[in-house]
Amino acid sequence: QVQLVESGGGLVQPGGSLRLSCAASGRSVAINTMGWYRQPPGKERELVALIASGGITNYADSVKGRFTISRDIVKNTVYLQMNSLKPEDTAVYYCKLYKRTVADLDYWGQGTQVTVSS
């Protein structure tokens, strides 16, 4: 019974900010590696940010210095703080929970739309 529910997307002007949330149930965001991906219109899905169980983070070069991935263990929620947004950040953003064993599965949220436009 694993479920990931994204929220926080919307329309924002260039230079603005949004915070995306991914509320998890059935697995712990403290134990499982969590990621944010995005898929711009007409393009392939790409990795945006990762946070591992130990708290180490990784970012795509295109978002370094602008985006921050974090987690709230008590709320079992992972966040993506997006600052200095650009039109090229426009995409559907997806939360991913990575499996811990080969017998387990990766899980994806349904996605939330982020549109950066003036």
Short mmCIF file of C-alpha atoms in Angstrom, two decimals:
data_model
loop_
_atom_site.label_atom_id
_atom_site.label_comp_id
_atom_site.label_asym_id
_atom_site.label_seq_id
_atom_site.Cartn_x
_atom_site.Cartn_y
_atom_site.Cartn_z
CA GLN A 1 0.00 0.00 0.00
CA VAL A 2 2.56 2.54 -1.14
CA GLN A 3 1.25 5.90 -2.27
CA LEU A 4 2.99 9.14 -3.21
CA VAL A 5 0.91 12.30 -3.52
CA GLU A 6 2.48 15.42 -5.00
CA SER A 7 1.16 18.91 -4.44
CA GLY A 8 2.27 22.52 -4.75
CA GLY A 9 2.47 22.94 -8.50
CA GLY A 10 0.97 25.84 -10.36
CA LEU A 11 1.59 28.87 -12.53
CA VAL A 12 4.42 31.20 -11.54
CA GLN A 13 6.26 34.06 -13.22
CA PRO A 14 9.95 33.81 -14.14
CA GLY A 15 12.07 34.50 -11.08
CA GLY A 16 9.38 33.26 -8.74
CA SER A 17 9.37 30.34 -6.32
CA LEU A 18 7.33 27.24 -5.59
CA ARG A 19 7.60 24.46 -3.05
CA LEU A 20 6.49 21.01 -4.11
CA SER A 21 5.48 18.40 -1.56
CA CYS A 22 5.42 14.61 -1.84
CA ALA A 23 3.51 12.91 0.95
CA ALA A 24 4.39 9.22 1.23
CA SER A 25 2.51 6.36 2.83
CA GLY A 26 3.49 2.72 3.15
CA ARG A 27 7.25 3.43 3.07
CA SER A 28 9.53 5.75 4.98
CA VAL A 29 11.19 8.70 3.27
CA ALA A 30 13.87 8.40 5.95
CA ILE A 31 14.83 4.87 4.91
CA ASN A 32 14.21 4.96 1.18
CA THR A 33 16.03 7.15 -1.29
CA MET A 34 13.65 9.75 -2.69
CA GLY A 35 13.86 11.66 -5.93
CA TRP A 36 12.22 14.41 -7.92
CA TYR A 37 11.97 14.07 -11.69
CA ARG A 38 10.41 16.28 -14.31
CA GLN A 39 9.15 15.88 -17.85
CA PRO A 40 8.94 19.00 -20.01
CA PRO A 41 6.43 19.02 -22.89
CA GLY A 42 7.67 16.81 -25.71
CA LYS A 43 10.79 15.70 -23.84
CA GLU A 44 11.96 12.72 -21.83
CA ARG A 45 11.65 12.50 -18.08
CA GLU A 46 14.80 13.69 -16.32
CA LEU A 47 16.22 13.50 -12.82
CA VAL A 48 16.09 16.77 -10.90
CA ALA A 49 17.22 15.91 -7.36
CA LEU A 50 17.86 12.98 -5.03
CA ILE A 51 18.03 12.59 -1.28
CA ALA A 52 19.44 9.37 0.16
CA SER A 53 18.66 7.76 3.51
CA GLY A 54 21.73 9.38 5.04
CA GLY A 55 20.62 12.82 3.89
CA ILE A 56 23.12 13.22 1.05
CA THR A 57 21.63 15.13 -1.87
CA ASN A 58 22.38 15.33 -5.59
CA TYR A 59 21.10 17.77 -8.19
CA ALA A 60 20.99 18.09 -11.92
CA ASP A 61 23.37 20.76 -13.18
CA SER A 62 20.44 22.73 -14.56
CA VAL A 63 18.95 23.31 -11.10
CA LYS A 64 22.01 23.52 -8.83
CA GLY A 65 21.89 26.62 -6.68
CA ARG A 66 18.19 27.14 -7.37
CA PHE A 67 16.42 23.98 -6.14
CA THR A 68 16.68 22.26 -2.76
CA ILE A 69 15.39 18.79 -1.89
CA SER A 70 14.59 18.07 1.75
CA ARG A 71 12.51 15.77 3.92
CA ASP A 72 10.40 15.86 7.05
CA ILE A 73 10.68 12.47 8.70
CA VAL A 74 7.82 13.06 11.13
CA LYS A 75 5.47 14.02 8.30
CA ASN A 76 6.99 11.38 5.98
CA THR A 77 7.14 14.02 3.27
CA VAL A 78 9.81 15.11 0.82
CA TYR A 79 9.95 18.64 -0.57
CA LEU A 80 11.42 20.42 -3.55
CA GLN A 81 11.98 24.12 -2.99
CA MET A 82 12.29 25.81 -6.37
CA ASN A 83 13.65 29.36 -6.54
CA SER A 84 14.59 31.65 -9.41
CA LEU A 85 12.31 29.71 -11.71
CA LYS A 86 12.86 29.88 -15.45
CA PRO A 87 10.50 29.12 -18.35
CA GLU A 88 12.59 26.03 -19.11
CA ASP A 89 11.62 24.65 -15.68
CA THR A 90 8.09 24.18 -17.02
CA ALA A 91 7.26 20.48 -16.70
CA VAL A 92 5.25 17.88 -14.90
CA TYR A 93 7.17 17.10 -11.72
CA TYR A 94 7.12 13.57 -10.30
CA CYS A 95 8.12 12.18 -6.92
CA LYS A 96 9.88 8.79 -6.84
CA LEU A 97 10.51 6.35 -4.01
CA TYR A 98 13.39 3.98 -4.76
CA LYS A 99 13.21 0.31 -3.86
CA ARG A 100 15.58 -1.04 -1.22
CA THR A 101 15.77 -4.65 -2.46
CA VAL A 102 15.40 -6.46 -5.78
CA ALA A 103 12.14 -7.95 -4.47
CA ASP A 104 10.66 -4.50 -3.94
CA LEU A 105 9.35 -1.91 -6.42
CA ASP A 106 10.04 1.70 -7.21
CA TYR A 107 7.01 3.95 -6.80
CA TRP A 108 5.98 7.12 -8.57
CA GLY A 109 3.49 9.83 -7.78
CA GLN A 110 0.94 11.05 -10.29
CA GLY A 111 2.81 14.28 -10.95
CA THR A 112 2.10 17.96 -10.50
CA GLN A 113 2.25 20.61 -13.22
CA VAL A 114 4.65 23.52 -12.89
CA THR A 115 4.31 26.29 -15.45
CA VAL A 116 6.75 29.21 -15.50
CA SER A 117 5.47 31.96 -17.75
CA SER A 118 4.94 35.70 -17.82
#
